Tab-separated table of C-alpha atoms in Angstrom:
chain	number	residue	atom	x	y	z
Q	1	MET	CA	0.331	-11.816	-7.030
Q	2	ARG	CA	4.152	-11.726	-6.332
Q	3	ILE	CA	6.731	-9.726	-4.702
Q	4	ILE	CA	7.884	-7.384	-7.617
Q	5	GLY	CA	11.654	-6.654	-6.464
Q	6	GLY	CA	14.277	-7.032	-3.977
Q	7	ALA	CA	15.661	-9.832	-2.490
Q	8	ARG	CA	12.329	-12.079	-2.665
Q	9	ARG	CA	11.691	-11.037	-6.295
Q	10	GLY	CA	9.382	-13.240	-7.967
Q	11	LEU	CA	8.180	-15.152	-4.936
Q	12	LEU	CA	4.368	-15.675	-5.577
Q	13	LEU	CA	2.121	-14.851	-2.727
Q	14	ALA	CA	-1.465	-16.735	-1.948
Q	15	GLU	CA	-3.985	-16.041	-4.425
Q	16	VAL	CA	-7.341	-14.353	-3.765
Q	17	GLY	CA	-8.715	-13.988	-7.014
Q	18	GLU	CA	-10.643	-10.870	-7.474
Q	19	GLY	CA	-10.586	-10.286	-4.249
Q	20	ASP	CA	-13.021	-10.675	-1.157
Q	21	PRO	CA	-15.933	-7.904	-1.233
Q	22	ALA	CA	-17.298	-9.515	2.089
Q	23	ALA	CA	-13.749	-9.496	3.617
Q	24	HIS	CA	-12.918	-6.374	2.332
Q	25	LEU	CA	-9.920	-7.552	0.517
Q	26	ARG	CA	-8.812	-5.501	-2.558
Q	27	PRO	CA	-5.153	-6.223	-2.859
Q	28	THR	CA	-3.113	-3.783	-4.545
Q	29	SER	CA	-2.139	-4.844	-8.494
Q	30	ASP	CA	1.311	-5.900	-8.989
Q	31	ARG	CA	1.346	-2.708	-11.245
Q	32	VAL	CA	0.645	-0.264	-8.736
Q	33	ARG	CA	2.245	-1.586	-6.366
Q	34	GLU	CA	5.619	-1.420	-8.789
Q	35	ALA	CA	4.448	2.375	-9.236
Q	36	ILE	CA	4.496	2.538	-5.250
Q	37	PHE	CA	7.918	1.329	-4.857
Q	38	ASN	CA	9.299	3.323	-7.755
Q	39	LEU	CA	7.810	6.803	-6.032
Q	40	LEU	CA	9.331	5.661	-2.958
Q	41	ILE	CA	12.882	4.777	-4.143
Q	42	ASN	CA	13.253	6.941	-7.006
Q	43	GLY	CA	11.093	10.286	-5.993
Q	44	ALA	CA	11.522	13.339	-4.536
Q	45	GLY	CA	13.531	12.898	-1.089
Q	46	GLU	CA	15.626	9.932	0.015
Q	47	ASN	CA	14.467	6.065	0.071
Q	48	PRO	CA	12.641	5.273	3.163
Q	49	LEU	CA	13.121	1.718	2.453
Q	50	PRO	CA	16.528	0.608	4.123
Q	51	GLY	CA	16.400	-0.372	7.552
Q	52	ALA	CA	12.530	1.164	7.696
Q	53	ARG	CA	9.952	0.158	10.569
Q	54	VAL	CA	6.994	-0.425	8.813
Q	55	LEU	CA	3.455	0.206	9.680
Q	56	ASP	CA	0.958	-1.915	6.956
Q	57	LEU	CA	-2.727	-0.806	8.236
Q	58	PHE	CA	-5.556	-2.525	6.627
Q	59	ALA	CA	-2.694	-5.223	5.551
Q	60	GLY	CA	-4.926	-7.405	4.005
Q	61	THR	CA	-2.882	-10.335	2.382
Q	62	GLY	CA	0.639	-8.435	3.341
Q	63	ALA	CA	1.594	-7.664	-0.221
Q	64	LEU	CA	2.771	-3.934	0.554
Q	65	GLY	CA	4.852	-4.697	3.728
Q	66	LEU	CA	6.169	-7.881	2.617
Q	67	GLU	CA	7.362	-5.954	-0.739
Q	68	ALA	CA	8.965	-3.399	1.465
Q	69	LEU	CA	11.216	-6.433	3.464
Q	70	SER	CA	11.960	-7.865	0.074
Q	71	ARG	CA	13.541	-4.351	-0.720
Q	72	GLY	CA	15.372	-3.780	2.843
Q	73	ALA	CA	12.929	-2.651	5.716
Q	74	ALA	CA	13.875	-4.115	8.790
Q	75	ARG	CA	10.707	-5.009	9.947
Q	76	VAL	CA	7.170	-4.950	9.563
Q	77	ALA	CA	3.956	-4.675	11.557
Q	78	PHE	CA	0.722	-5.833	9.946
Q	79	VAL	CA	-2.649	-4.508	11.380
Q	80	ASP	CA	-5.991	-6.004	10.211
Q	81	ASP	CA	-9.003	-6.887	11.577
Q	82	GLY	CA	-10.269	-9.363	9.132
Q	83	ALA	CA	-10.190	-13.441	10.407
Q	84	LYS	CA	-9.548	-13.913	6.076
Q	85	ALA	CA	-7.232	-11.520	5.388
Q	86	ARG	CA	-4.958	-12.395	8.533
Q	87	ALA	CA	-4.739	-15.978	7.420
Q	88	LEU	CA	-3.396	-15.124	3.788
Q	89	LEU	CA	-1.141	-12.582	5.726
Q	90	ARG	CA	0.560	-15.704	7.604
Q	91	ALA	CA	0.505	-17.916	4.737
Q	92	ASN	CA	2.262	-15.202	2.665
Q	93	ILE	CA	4.627	-14.402	5.674
Q	94	GLU	CA	5.616	-18.069	5.750
Q	95	LYS	CA	6.011	-17.898	1.980
Q	96	MET	CA	8.432	-15.492	2.211
Q	97	GLN	CA	10.100	-16.959	5.632
Q	98	ALA	CA	9.511	-13.519	7.400
Q	99	MET	CA	8.365	-14.844	10.969
Q	100	GLY	CA	11.416	-12.876	12.670
Q	101	THR	CA	10.611	-9.612	11.003
Q	102	THR	CA	6.940	-9.376	11.187
Q	103	ASP	CA	4.372	-8.771	13.963
Q	104	VAL	CA	0.691	-9.611	12.822
Q	105	TRP	CA	-1.914	-7.663	14.679
Q	106	ARG	CA	-5.664	-8.287	15.091
Q	107	ARG	CA	-6.848	-4.554	15.644
Q	108	ASP	CA	-9.055	-2.149	13.926
Q	109	ALA	CA	-6.958	0.269	12.135
Q	110	THR	CA	-9.093	3.237	13.398
Q	111	ARG	CA	-8.537	2.268	17.194
Q	112	LEU	CA	-4.921	1.335	17.451
Q	113	GLY	CA	-4.571	2.554	21.112
Q	114	PRO	CA	-1.152	3.739	22.303
Q	115	ASN	CA	2.192	2.664	20.525
Q	116	ARG	CA	4.517	0.903	22.937
Q	117	GLY	CA	7.500	1.278	21.213
Q	118	PRO	CA	9.478	3.224	18.815
Q	119	GLY	CA	7.317	4.933	16.094
Q	120	TYR	CA	6.936	3.462	12.721
Q	121	SER	CA	8.983	5.536	9.619
Q	122	LEU	CA	7.002	4.251	6.776
Q	123	VAL	CA	2.940	3.382	6.878
Q	124	PHE	CA	0.939	1.864	3.990
Q	125	LEU	CA	-2.659	2.983	4.318
Q	126	ASP	CA	-4.817	0.886	1.816
Q	127	PRO	CA	-8.542	1.283	3.460
Q	128	PRO	CA	-11.720	-0.016	1.856
Q	129	TYR	CA	-12.675	2.889	-0.394
Q	130	HIS	CA	-15.281	5.529	0.016
Q	131	LYS	CA	-15.682	5.051	3.694
Q	132	GLY	CA	-13.715	7.576	5.094
Q	133	LEU	CA	-11.764	4.854	7.415
Q	134	GLY	CA	-8.515	6.555	6.033
Q	135	GLU	CA	-8.650	9.536	8.045
Q	136	ALA	CA	-9.828	7.821	11.089
Q	137	ALA	CA	-6.891	5.364	10.707
Q	138	LEU	CA	-3.990	7.963	10.351
Q	139	ALA	CA	-5.732	10.384	12.995
Q	140	SER	CA	-5.617	7.053	15.811
Q	141	ALA	CA	-2.065	6.639	14.413
Q	142	ILE	CA	-1.109	10.098	14.916
Q	143	GLU	CA	-2.803	10.037	18.640
Q	144	GLY	CA	-1.274	6.999	19.543
Q	145	GLY	CA	2.081	7.743	18.748
Q	146	TRP	CA	2.670	5.366	15.955
Q	147	LEU	CA	4.506	7.762	13.757
Q	148	ALA	CA	8.273	8.527	13.922
Q	149	PRO	CA	9.082	12.116	13.010
Q	150	GLY	CA	9.375	12.730	9.138
Q	151	ALA	CA	7.464	9.066	8.766
Q	152	VAL	CA	6.315	8.426	4.964
Q	153	ILE	CA	2.872	7.692	4.230
Q	154	VAL	CA	1.768	5.846	1.253
Q	155	TRP	CA	-2.227	6.455	1.387
Q	156	GLU	CA	-4.498	4.341	-1.490
Q	157	GLU	CA	-7.866	5.659	-1.972
Q	158	GLY	CA	-10.331	5.773	-4.414
Q	159	THR	CA	-10.458	9.874	-3.796
Q	160	PRO	CA	-7.998	12.484	-2.916
Q	161	PRO	CA	-7.479	11.953	0.937
Q	162	GLN	CA	-7.734	15.108	3.253
Q	163	PRO	CA	-4.345	14.807	4.918
Q	164	PRO	CA	-3.871	16.229	8.671
Q	165	ASP	CA	-2.501	19.366	9.435
Q	166	GLY	CA	1.209	19.584	9.596
Q	167	PHE	CA	1.547	16.512	6.857
Q	168	THR	CA	3.521	17.566	3.603
Q	169	ARG	CA	1.958	16.023	0.310
Q	170	LEU	CA	4.923	14.593	-1.848
Q	171	ASP	CA	3.205	13.270	-4.850
Q	172	GLN	CA	-0.359	12.166	-5.783
Q	173	ARG	CA	-0.798	9.800	-8.733
Q	174	LYS	CA	-3.896	7.797	-10.293
Q	175	TYR	CA	-3.401	4.299	-11.447
Q	176	GLY	CA	-7.219	3.255	-12.593
Q	177	ASP	CA	-9.507	3.898	-9.990
Q	178	THR	CA	-6.560	3.925	-7.483
Q	179	LEU	CA	-5.294	7.325	-6.242
Q	180	VAL	CA	-1.703	6.714	-4.530
Q	181	THR	CA	-0.858	9.756	-2.135
Q	182	LEU	CA	2.342	9.882	-0.482
Q	183	LEU	CA	2.624	12.153	2.637
Q	184	LYS	CA	5.209	13.269	4.646
Q	185	ALA	CA	4.577	13.777	8.795
Q	186	PRO	CA	5.877	16.384	10.498
Q	187	GLU	CA	9.285	16.430	11.797
């Protein structure tokens, strides 16, 4: 696993092998991550990465959020309640020397609680597949005020997700078993 583009292109990240089913670690492949960032940068609408505040829910190894930092995001908040995931995430943050631009929170992404800071303009949502956790996490983020108006949500899931009312689907692509859906929050 590596950073694919931007200032830290080529940086090798901590390896998790085939993932850790017990810890629900299923890292996004380099191929899918590259496709996601191509959609964000070259898809319909303005590139949301430069200066973005990013919320990475079910962060796992942090590859999505760290890729966003490499490509110009200003800050990333990583949320994961797994000890193994947070250990890998911290190792990757150190490898990238991104300690000053990241936060790591031990939280259940489906119960975020209230946000005490500004909203996030880009949200990565990569829950364990087929458990309904993506819907619950997005509902929690909305309820807690975690989303900036017009935020872009990148949602990885095994089946088509049900976006909340008022959200616009920007794009949807299938890569093997992974369905990537881009949504835009209401302004």
